[in-house]
């Protein structure tokens, strides 16, 4: 196993175990298989295990297995505060104690603000004393490192990085999202600041393995013989020195073994120009299926009403490749689950964006399509009831 980077003070493994996708058996979890996989991972150097308050059952299962096997002191547990439910410090205390109980531990090594959407939300949390509460827990040894996970634009991610003395951050990042969400800009800024970066969705929830266009799969097989589509995606990430740990939601022993093999074999900067050009070809093939021909240049921004125009178009396009439910989930997280909302319905059709678009896209018309695709009655109800809107 590799342990990468100057920013990696705790020696986190290059491969982290994402616990959200533990293998199932019948209507529940396959506890025996999970234990086998976790033990094999730890024995082969994996020392970062990612959980969350909202992932059904995963904190309890991880806690039971670590207690049974005696492996707790050999790993780092990461879990997440559901800040969108926090109205008071007492709420934070209640949820945190429940997490400690589930995990059967007296501390959490890496504790994240889960899906922290924007600066306004973080400042509202600080006004409620959450930052001081986190620091008190750290001083007491209950939390070792304080960080946040993020879905949103690179500009907002970079602003958040500078809002607090974060000790790590977690972003969605893969070869298809190099210039979306926090993206390569956010990754490099965090690394420059000395902040370790944990990668989630390295294969877009498996969609860069199971939902690639046929021609893209053929390009991978021809240009990188012997590599699976998963290996193709993971090697792109580990080629970048700024990446500290890549999380993988492994749900089979075969997957655990394959990912450990790749992580142990990969060094930053080891992919040659021919292989890097293969990524460009695969991306081009995927994007050829795009519905709205937006390049993500952001010349149309900022929108006076706060609409994230490139983000709306990107998610609209990806929903035709990755599936509607995945697109709706991402649209909700990236446009509605924050204080500074940025969904397509905020457009007032002023037309300022269209005068700047080098692609000549009829942006107002396309935003109506985005709105019709995603902003259904269920979306509106979820947005209305969303607990995370802090003022």
GROMACS .gro file of C-alpha atoms in nm:
model
  391
    1UNK     CA    1   0.000   0.000   0.000
    2UNK     CA    2   0.115   0.355  -0.076
    3UNK     CA    3   0.092   0.643   0.172
    4UNK     CA    4   0.112   0.957  -0.036
    5UNK     CA    5   0.202   1.322  -0.014
    6UNK     CA    6   0.372   1.580   0.206
    7UNK     CA    7   0.031   1.689   0.339
    8UNK     CA    8  -0.045   1.338   0.464
    9UNK     CA    9   0.077   1.380   0.823
   10UNK     CA   10  -0.116   1.080   0.956
   11UNK     CA   11   0.001   0.842   0.683
   12UNK     CA   12  -0.342   0.777   0.535
   13UNK     CA   13  -0.352   0.492   0.284
   14UNK     CA   14  -0.389   0.580  -0.084
   15UNK     CA   15  -0.698   0.359  -0.091
   16UNK     CA   16  -0.979   0.423   0.155
   17UNK     CA   17  -1.273   0.194   0.225
   18UNK     CA   18  -1.610   0.358   0.160
   19UNK     CA   19  -1.864   0.192   0.389
   20UNK     CA   20  -2.181   0.318   0.219
   21UNK     CA   21  -2.195   0.023  -0.020
   22UNK     CA   22  -2.136  -0.272   0.213
   23UNK     CA   23  -2.242  -0.604   0.048
   24UNK     CA   24  -2.601  -0.711   0.108
   25UNK     CA   25  -2.757  -1.049   0.184
   26UNK     CA   26  -3.132  -1.082   0.151
   27UNK     CA   27  -3.292  -0.774   0.302
   28UNK     CA   28  -2.991  -0.693   0.520
   29UNK     CA   29  -2.614  -0.680   0.520
   30UNK     CA   30  -2.381  -0.975   0.469
   31UNK     CA   31  -2.193  -0.939   0.798
   32UNK     CA   32  -1.957  -1.231   0.740
   33UNK     CA   33  -1.853  -1.103   0.397
   34UNK     CA   34  -1.809  -0.749   0.528
   35UNK     CA   35  -1.583  -0.878   0.805
   36UNK     CA   36  -1.374  -1.077   0.555
   37UNK     CA   37  -1.331  -0.775   0.331
   38UNK     CA   38  -1.246  -0.535   0.614
   39UNK     CA   39  -0.990  -0.770   0.765
   40UNK     CA   40  -0.827  -0.828   0.426
   41UNK     CA   41  -0.817  -0.453   0.360
   42UNK     CA   42  -0.653  -0.375   0.695
   43UNK     CA   43  -0.404  -0.660   0.658
   44UNK     CA   44  -0.304  -0.510   0.323
   45UNK     CA   45  -0.251  -0.157   0.450
   46UNK     CA   46  -0.588   0.017   0.413
   47UNK     CA   47  -0.629   0.242   0.717
   48UNK     CA   48  -0.906   0.491   0.629
   49UNK     CA   49  -1.271   0.386   0.663
   50UNK     CA   50  -1.541   0.634   0.562
   51UNK     CA   51  -1.886   0.631   0.722
   52UNK     CA   52  -2.165   0.881   0.787
   53UNK     CA   53  -2.454   0.935   1.025
   54UNK     CA   54  -2.700   0.905   0.736
   55UNK     CA   55  -2.559   0.588   0.572
   56UNK     CA   56  -2.806   0.321   0.693
   57UNK     CA   57  -2.642   0.071   0.926
   58UNK     CA   58  -2.280   0.130   0.828
   59UNK     CA   59  -2.159   0.291   1.151
   60UNK     CA   60  -2.308   0.007   1.357
   61UNK     CA   61  -2.160  -0.265   1.137
   62UNK     CA   62  -1.815  -0.109   1.129
   63UNK     CA   63  -1.820  -0.065   1.506
   64UNK     CA   64  -1.920  -0.425   1.572
   65UNK     CA   65  -1.654  -0.567   1.341
   66UNK     CA   66  -1.378  -0.346   1.479
   67UNK     CA   67  -1.471  -0.445   1.833
   68UNK     CA   68  -1.486  -0.815   1.743
   69UNK     CA   69  -1.156  -0.820   1.551
   70UNK     CA   70  -0.960  -0.577   1.769
   71UNK     CA   71  -0.866  -0.369   1.465
   72UNK     CA   72  -0.984  -0.029   1.593
   73UNK     CA   73  -0.638   0.103   1.678
   74UNK     CA   74  -0.501   0.011   1.335
   75UNK     CA   75  -0.737   0.232   1.136
   76UNK     CA   76  -0.876   0.584   1.104
   77UNK     CA   77  -1.254   0.616   1.127
   78UNK     CA   78  -1.407   0.900   0.928
   79UNK     CA   79  -1.766   0.999   0.988
   80UNK     CA   80  -1.985   1.298   0.918
   81UNK     CA   81  -2.192   1.548   1.112
   82UNK     CA   82  -2.544   1.593   0.967
   83UNK     CA   83  -2.521   1.970   1.018
   84UNK     CA   84  -2.847   2.024   0.828
   85UNK     CA   85  -3.025   1.892   1.140
   86UNK     CA   86  -2.829   2.111   1.381
   87UNK     CA   87  -3.014   2.401   1.537
   88UNK     CA   88  -2.810   2.403   1.857
   89UNK     CA   89  -2.484   2.273   2.002
   90UNK     CA   90  -2.699   2.033   2.203
   91UNK     CA   91  -2.816   1.877   1.875
   92UNK     CA   92  -2.455   1.830   1.769
   93UNK     CA   93  -2.371   1.670   2.104
   94UNK     CA   94  -2.665   1.431   2.080
   95UNK     CA   95  -2.581   1.314   1.727
   96UNK     CA   96  -2.210   1.285   1.801
   97UNK     CA   97  -2.266   1.070   2.109
   98UNK     CA   98  -2.497   0.849   1.907
   99UNK     CA   99  -2.222   0.807   1.648
  100UNK     CA  100  -1.967   0.712   1.914
  101UNK     CA  101  -2.212   0.454   2.047
  102UNK     CA  102  -2.277   0.310   1.702
  103UNK     CA  103  -1.907   0.292   1.623
  104UNK     CA  104  -1.822   0.149   1.968
  105UNK     CA  105  -1.534   0.391   2.008
  106UNK     CA  106  -1.438   0.682   2.229
  107UNK     CA  107  -1.326   0.906   1.943
  108UNK     CA  108  -1.365   0.969   1.570
  109UNK     CA  109  -1.040   1.028   1.386
  110UNK     CA  110  -1.167   1.229   1.089
  111UNK     CA  111  -1.492   1.421   1.141
  112UNK     CA  112  -1.655   1.605   0.852
  113UNK     CA  113  -1.930   1.858   0.804
  114UNK     CA  114  -2.140   1.646   0.568
  115UNK     CA  115  -2.211   1.810   0.231
  116UNK     CA  116  -2.124   2.161   0.349
  117UNK     CA  117  -2.276   2.362   0.064
  118UNK     CA  118  -2.158   2.720   0.100
  119UNK     CA  119  -1.992   2.987   0.311
  120UNK     CA  120  -2.325   3.124   0.433
  121UNK     CA  121  -2.419   2.788   0.585
  122UNK     CA  122  -2.081   2.752   0.756
  123UNK     CA  123  -2.105   3.102   0.903
  124UNK     CA  124  -2.456   3.026   1.029
  125UNK     CA  125  -2.321   2.712   1.196
  126UNK     CA  126  -2.043   2.915   1.355
  127UNK     CA  127  -2.299   3.162   1.490
  128UNK     CA  128  -2.462   2.865   1.662
  129UNK     CA  129  -2.129   2.770   1.818
  130UNK     CA  130  -2.060   2.457   1.612
  131UNK     CA  131  -1.701   2.561   1.534
  132UNK     CA  132  -1.621   2.610   1.903
  133UNK     CA  133  -1.793   2.280   1.986
  134UNK     CA  134  -1.575   2.100   1.728
  135UNK     CA  135  -1.261   2.254   1.874
  136UNK     CA  136  -1.364   2.153   2.226
  137UNK     CA  137  -1.414   1.795   2.109
  138UNK     CA  138  -1.073   1.802   1.945
  139UNK     CA  139  -0.907   1.935   2.261
  140UNK     CA  140  -1.075   1.656   2.457
  141UNK     CA  141  -0.944   1.392   2.215
  142UNK     CA  142  -1.291   1.301   2.089
  143UNK     CA  143  -1.212   1.425   1.737
  144UNK     CA  144  -0.864   1.415   1.582
  145UNK     CA  145  -0.912   1.604   1.254
  146UNK     CA  146  -1.185   1.846   1.142
  147UNK     CA  147  -1.290   1.865   0.777
  148UNK     CA  148  -1.582   1.888   0.537
  149UNK     CA  149  -1.724   1.711   0.235
  150UNK     CA  150  -1.844   1.914  -0.059
  151UNK     CA  151  -2.064   1.909  -0.370
  152UNK     CA  152  -2.071   2.238  -0.558
  153UNK     CA  153  -1.860   2.476  -0.766
  154UNK     CA  154  -1.484   2.520  -0.748
  155UNK     CA  155  -1.527   2.887  -0.659
  156UNK     CA  156  -1.739   2.804  -0.355
  157UNK     CA  157  -1.508   2.521  -0.252
  158UNK     CA  158  -1.208   2.754  -0.257
  159UNK     CA  159  -1.398   3.015  -0.056
  160UNK     CA  160  -1.482   2.750   0.203
  161UNK     CA  161  -1.119   2.639   0.223
  162UNK     CA  162  -1.027   2.990   0.336
  163UNK     CA  163  -1.308   3.020   0.592
  164UNK     CA  164  -1.158   2.795   0.859
  165UNK     CA  165  -0.841   2.611   0.953
  166UNK     CA  166  -0.959   2.285   0.796
  167UNK     CA  167  -0.742   1.977   0.839
  168UNK     CA  168  -0.879   1.786   0.540
  169UNK     CA  169  -1.150   1.803   0.274
  170UNK     CA  170  -1.346   1.550   0.071
  171UNK     CA  171  -1.459   1.614  -0.287
  172UNK     CA  172  -1.621   1.432  -0.577
  173UNK     CA  173  -1.351   1.392  -0.840
  174UNK     CA  174  -1.290   1.163  -1.136
  175UNK     CA  175  -1.176   1.193  -1.497
  176UNK     CA  176  -1.520   1.313  -1.605
  177UNK     CA  177  -1.543   1.574  -1.326
  178UNK     CA  178  -1.198   1.728  -1.367
  179UNK     CA  179  -1.349   2.069  -1.442
  180UNK     CA  180  -1.678   2.041  -1.253
  181UNK     CA  181  -1.770   2.050  -0.885
  182UNK     CA  182  -1.456   2.134  -0.681
  183UNK     CA  183  -1.254   2.003  -0.974
  184UNK     CA  184  -0.884   2.023  -1.038
  185UNK     CA  185  -0.882   2.391  -0.933
  186UNK     CA  186  -1.014   2.304  -0.591
  187UNK     CA  187  -0.784   2.004  -0.558
  188UNK     CA  188  -0.474   2.208  -0.635
  189UNK     CA  189  -0.577   2.496  -0.408
  190UNK     CA  190  -0.628   2.259  -0.115
  191UNK     CA  191  -0.293   2.092  -0.179
  192UNK     CA  192  -0.122   2.432  -0.201
  193UNK     CA  193  -0.272   2.517   0.140
  194UNK     CA  194  -0.139   2.192   0.285
  195UNK     CA  195  -0.484   2.036   0.320
  196UNK     CA  196  -0.513   1.661   0.249
  197UNK     CA  197  -0.785   1.578  -0.003
  198UNK     CA  198  -1.001   1.267   0.016
  199UNK     CA  199  -1.168   1.165  -0.311
  200UNK     CA  200  -1.525   1.035  -0.323
  201UNK     CA  201  -1.716   0.912  -0.629
  202UNK     CA  202  -1.391   0.817  -0.810
  203UNK     CA  203  -1.597   0.611  -1.054
  204UNK     CA  204  -1.920   0.810  -1.021
  205UNK     CA  205  -2.086   0.544  -0.810
  206UNK     CA  206  -1.979   0.274  -1.056
  207UNK     CA  207  -2.121   0.452  -1.358
  208UNK     CA  208  -1.773   0.496  -1.510
  209UNK     CA  209  -1.757   0.116  -1.496
  210UNK     CA  210  -2.106  -0.003  -1.581
  211UNK     CA  211  -2.265   0.278  -1.780
  212UNK     CA  212  -1.997   0.384  -2.029
  213UNK     CA  213  -2.086   0.409  -2.398
  214UNK     CA  214  -1.982   0.097  -2.587
  215UNK     CA  215  -1.728   0.287  -2.795
  216UNK     CA  216  -1.566   0.433  -2.480
  217UNK     CA  217  -1.520   0.081  -2.340
  218UNK     CA  218  -1.361  -0.029  -2.668
  219UNK     CA  219  -1.118   0.265  -2.655
  220UNK     CA  220  -1.011   0.167  -2.303
  221UNK     CA  221  -0.962  -0.199  -2.395
  222UNK     CA  222  -0.763  -0.115  -2.707
  223UNK     CA  223  -0.544   0.161  -2.561
  224UNK     CA  224  -0.482   0.015  -2.214
  225UNK     CA  225  -0.493  -0.364  -2.258
  226UNK     CA  226  -0.532  -0.554  -1.935
  227UNK     CA  227  -0.697  -0.265  -1.753
  228UNK     CA  228  -1.056  -0.286  -1.643
  229UNK     CA  229  -1.274   0.024  -1.672
  230UNK     CA  230  -1.238   0.059  -1.292
  231UNK     CA  231  -0.859   0.046  -1.311
  232UNK     CA  232  -0.868   0.304  -1.590
  233UNK     CA  233  -1.058   0.543  -1.363
  234UNK     CA  234  -0.854   0.484  -1.047
  235UNK     CA  235  -0.516   0.520  -1.217
  236UNK     CA  236  -0.615   0.865  -1.344
  237UNK     CA  237  -0.669   0.976  -0.984
  238UNK     CA  238  -0.356   0.824  -0.835
  239UNK     CA  239  -0.152   0.980  -1.115
  240UNK     CA  240  -0.210   1.318  -0.945
  241UNK     CA  241   0.019   1.398  -0.650
  242UNK     CA  242  -0.240   1.624  -0.488
  243UNK     CA  243  -0.470   1.327  -0.421
  244UNK     CA  244  -0.423   1.187  -0.070
  245UNK     CA  245  -0.679   0.906  -0.047
  246UNK     CA  246  -0.929   0.763  -0.294
  247UNK     CA  247  -1.244   0.616  -0.140
  248UNK     CA  248  -1.395   0.310  -0.302
  249UNK     CA  249  -1.732   0.166  -0.202
  250UNK     CA  250  -1.612  -0.193  -0.230
  251UNK     CA  251  -1.879  -0.461  -0.201
  252UNK     CA  252  -1.697  -0.777  -0.306
  253UNK     CA  253  -1.365  -0.940  -0.219
  254UNK     CA  254  -1.272  -0.929  -0.587
  255UNK     CA  255  -1.313  -0.552  -0.585
  256UNK     CA  256  -1.112  -0.515  -0.264
  257UNK     CA  257  -0.823  -0.720  -0.406
  258UNK     CA  258  -0.824  -0.538  -0.740
  259UNK     CA  259  -0.824  -0.191  -0.585
  260UNK     CA  260  -0.548  -0.278  -0.337
  261UNK     CA  261  -0.337  -0.413  -0.623
  262UNK     CA  262  -0.381  -0.095  -0.826
  263UNK     CA  263  -0.314   0.134  -0.528
  264UNK     CA  264   0.007  -0.053  -0.443
  265UNK     CA  265   0.128  -0.028  -0.803
  266UNK     CA  266   0.054   0.337  -0.883
  267UNK     CA  267   0.290   0.635  -0.849
  268UNK     CA  268   0.206   1.002  -0.918
  269UNK     CA  269   0.301   1.115  -1.267
  270UNK     CA  270   0.348   0.761  -1.398
  271UNK     CA  271   0.096   0.774  -1.684
  272UNK     CA  272   0.261   0.852  -2.018
  273UNK     CA  273   0.124   1.100  -2.278
  274UNK     CA  274  -0.032   0.824  -2.489
  275UNK     CA  275  -0.237   0.699  -2.197
  276UNK     CA  276  -0.337   1.052  -2.097
  277UNK     CA  277  -0.463   1.110  -2.451
  278UNK     CA  278  -0.681   0.802  -2.409
  279UNK     CA  279  -0.866   0.974  -2.126
  280UNK     CA  280  -0.937   1.265  -2.358
  281UNK     CA  281  -1.079   1.027  -2.619
  282UNK     CA  282  -1.299   0.852  -2.364
  283UNK     CA  283  -1.425   1.182  -2.224
  284UNK     CA  284  -1.498   1.305  -2.576
  285UNK     CA  285  -1.700   0.993  -2.649
  286UNK     CA  286  -1.900   1.030  -2.327
  287UNK     CA  287  -1.963   1.398  -2.388
  288UNK     CA  288  -2.073   1.330  -2.746
  289UNK     CA  289  -2.390   1.193  -2.588
  290UNK     CA  290  -2.452   1.529  -2.421
  291UNK     CA  291  -2.791   1.688  -2.477
  292UNK     CA  292  -2.694   2.053  -2.424
  293UNK     CA  293  -2.368   2.155  -2.591
  294UNK     CA  294  -2.228   2.348  -2.296
  295UNK     CA  295  -1.849   2.338  -2.257
  296UNK     CA  296  -1.855   2.467  -1.899
  297UNK     CA  297  -1.649   2.777  -1.983
  298UNK     CA  298  -1.860   2.989  -1.742
  299UNK     CA  299  -1.850   3.298  -1.963
  300UNK     CA  300  -2.223   3.326  -1.888
  301UNK     CA  301  -2.156   3.366  -1.517
  302UNK     CA  302  -2.232   3.515  -1.275
  303UNK     CA  303  -2.608   3.505  -1.316
  304UNK     CA  304  -2.772   3.803  -1.139
  305UNK     CA  305  -3.031   3.563  -0.992
  306UNK     CA  306  -2.771   3.311  -0.876
  307UNK     CA  307  -2.848   3.034  -1.126
  308UNK     CA  308  -2.554   2.796  -1.166
  309UNK     CA  309  -2.594   2.779  -1.542
  310UNK     CA  310  -2.298   2.549  -1.627
  311UNK     CA  311  -2.382   2.329  -1.328
  312UNK     CA  312  -2.747   2.295  -1.432
  313UNK     CA  313  -2.646   2.200  -1.785
  314UNK     CA  314  -2.379   1.955  -1.670
  315UNK     CA  315  -2.620   1.770  -1.442
  316UNK     CA  316  -2.889   1.771  -1.712
  317UNK     CA  317  -2.643   1.610  -1.954
  318UNK     CA  318  -2.510   1.359  -1.704
  319UNK     CA  319  -2.863   1.251  -1.615
  320UNK     CA  320  -2.902   1.125  -1.973
  321UNK     CA  321  -2.584   0.918  -1.932
  322UNK     CA  322  -2.586   0.819  -1.564
  323UNK     CA  323  -2.962   0.785  -1.524
  324UNK     CA  324  -3.240   1.017  -1.410
  325UNK     CA  325  -3.237   0.925  -1.040
  326UNK     CA  326  -2.863   0.995  -1.013
  327UNK     CA  327  -2.910   1.325  -1.192
  328UNK     CA  328  -3.199   1.430  -0.969
  329UNK     CA  329  -2.998   1.348  -0.657
  330UNK     CA  330  -2.703   1.555  -0.777
  331UNK     CA  331  -2.926   1.841  -0.890
  332UNK     CA  332  -3.085   1.857  -0.545
  333UNK     CA  333  -2.750   1.847  -0.364
  334UNK     CA  334  -2.579   2.103  -0.588
  335UNK     CA  335  -2.857   2.357  -0.643
  336UNK     CA  336  -3.110   2.330  -0.360
  337UNK     CA  337  -2.940   2.189  -0.052
  338UNK     CA  338  -2.777   2.518   0.042
  339UNK     CA  339  -2.858   2.873   0.142
  340UNK     CA  340  -2.755   3.033  -0.187
  341UNK     CA  341  -2.984   2.829  -0.410
  342UNK     CA  342  -2.896   2.805  -0.777
  343UNK     CA  343  -3.163   2.597  -0.952
  344UNK     CA  344  -3.289   2.668  -1.303
  345UNK     CA  345  -3.624   2.800  -1.180
  346UNK     CA  346  -3.453   3.112  -1.043
  347UNK     CA  347  -3.402   3.233  -1.402
  348UNK     CA  348  -3.606   3.549  -1.480
  349UNK     CA  349  -3.515   3.540  -1.852
  350UNK     CA  350  -3.314   3.864  -1.849
  351UNK     CA  351  -3.094   3.724  -2.128
  352UNK     CA  352  -2.761   3.869  -2.008
  353UNK     CA  353  -2.605   3.523  -2.017
  354UNK     CA  354  -2.688   3.464  -2.383
  355UNK     CA  355  -2.493   3.769  -2.497
  356UNK     CA  356  -2.177   3.615  -2.347
  357UNK     CA  357  -2.210   3.250  -2.455
  358UNK     CA  358  -1.944   3.161  -2.717
  359UNK     CA  359  -2.142   2.849  -2.814
  360UNK     CA  360  -2.454   3.049  -2.898
  361UNK     CA  361  -2.667   2.838  -2.664
  362UNK     CA  362  -3.024   2.958  -2.609
  363UNK     CA  363  -2.966   2.950  -2.235
  364UNK     CA  364  -3.308   3.070  -2.125
  365UNK     CA  365  -3.479   2.804  -2.333
  366UNK     CA  366  -3.244   2.530  -2.212
  367UNK     CA  367  -3.293   2.627  -1.847
  368UNK     CA  368  -3.665   2.567  -1.895
  369UNK     CA  369  -3.578   2.212  -2.006
  370UNK     CA  370  -3.364   2.165  -1.696
  371UNK     CA  371  -3.646   2.293  -1.475
  372UNK     CA  372  -3.901   2.060  -1.636
  373UNK     CA  373  -3.671   1.760  -1.602
  374UNK     CA  374  -3.583   1.801  -1.236
  375UNK     CA  375  -3.810   2.043  -1.053
  376UNK     CA  376  -4.110   1.818  -1.014
  377UNK     CA  377  -4.352   1.825  -0.715
  378UNK     CA  378  -4.129   1.587  -0.516
  379UNK     CA  379  -3.826   1.813  -0.571
  380UNK     CA  380  -4.027   2.118  -0.464
  381UNK     CA  381  -4.147   1.944  -0.149
  382UNK     CA  382  -3.794   1.828  -0.061
  383UNK     CA  383  -3.666   2.182  -0.113
  384UNK     CA  384  -3.942   2.330   0.101
  385UNK     CA  385  -3.885   2.081   0.385
  386UNK     CA  386  -3.505   2.080   0.365
  387UNK     CA  387  -3.369   2.116   0.718
  388UNK     CA  388  -3.031   2.251   0.615
  389UNK     CA  389  -3.136   2.603   0.520
  390UNK     CA  390  -2.973   2.812   0.791
  391UNK     CA  391  -3.032   3.182   0.833
   0.00000   0.00000   0.00000
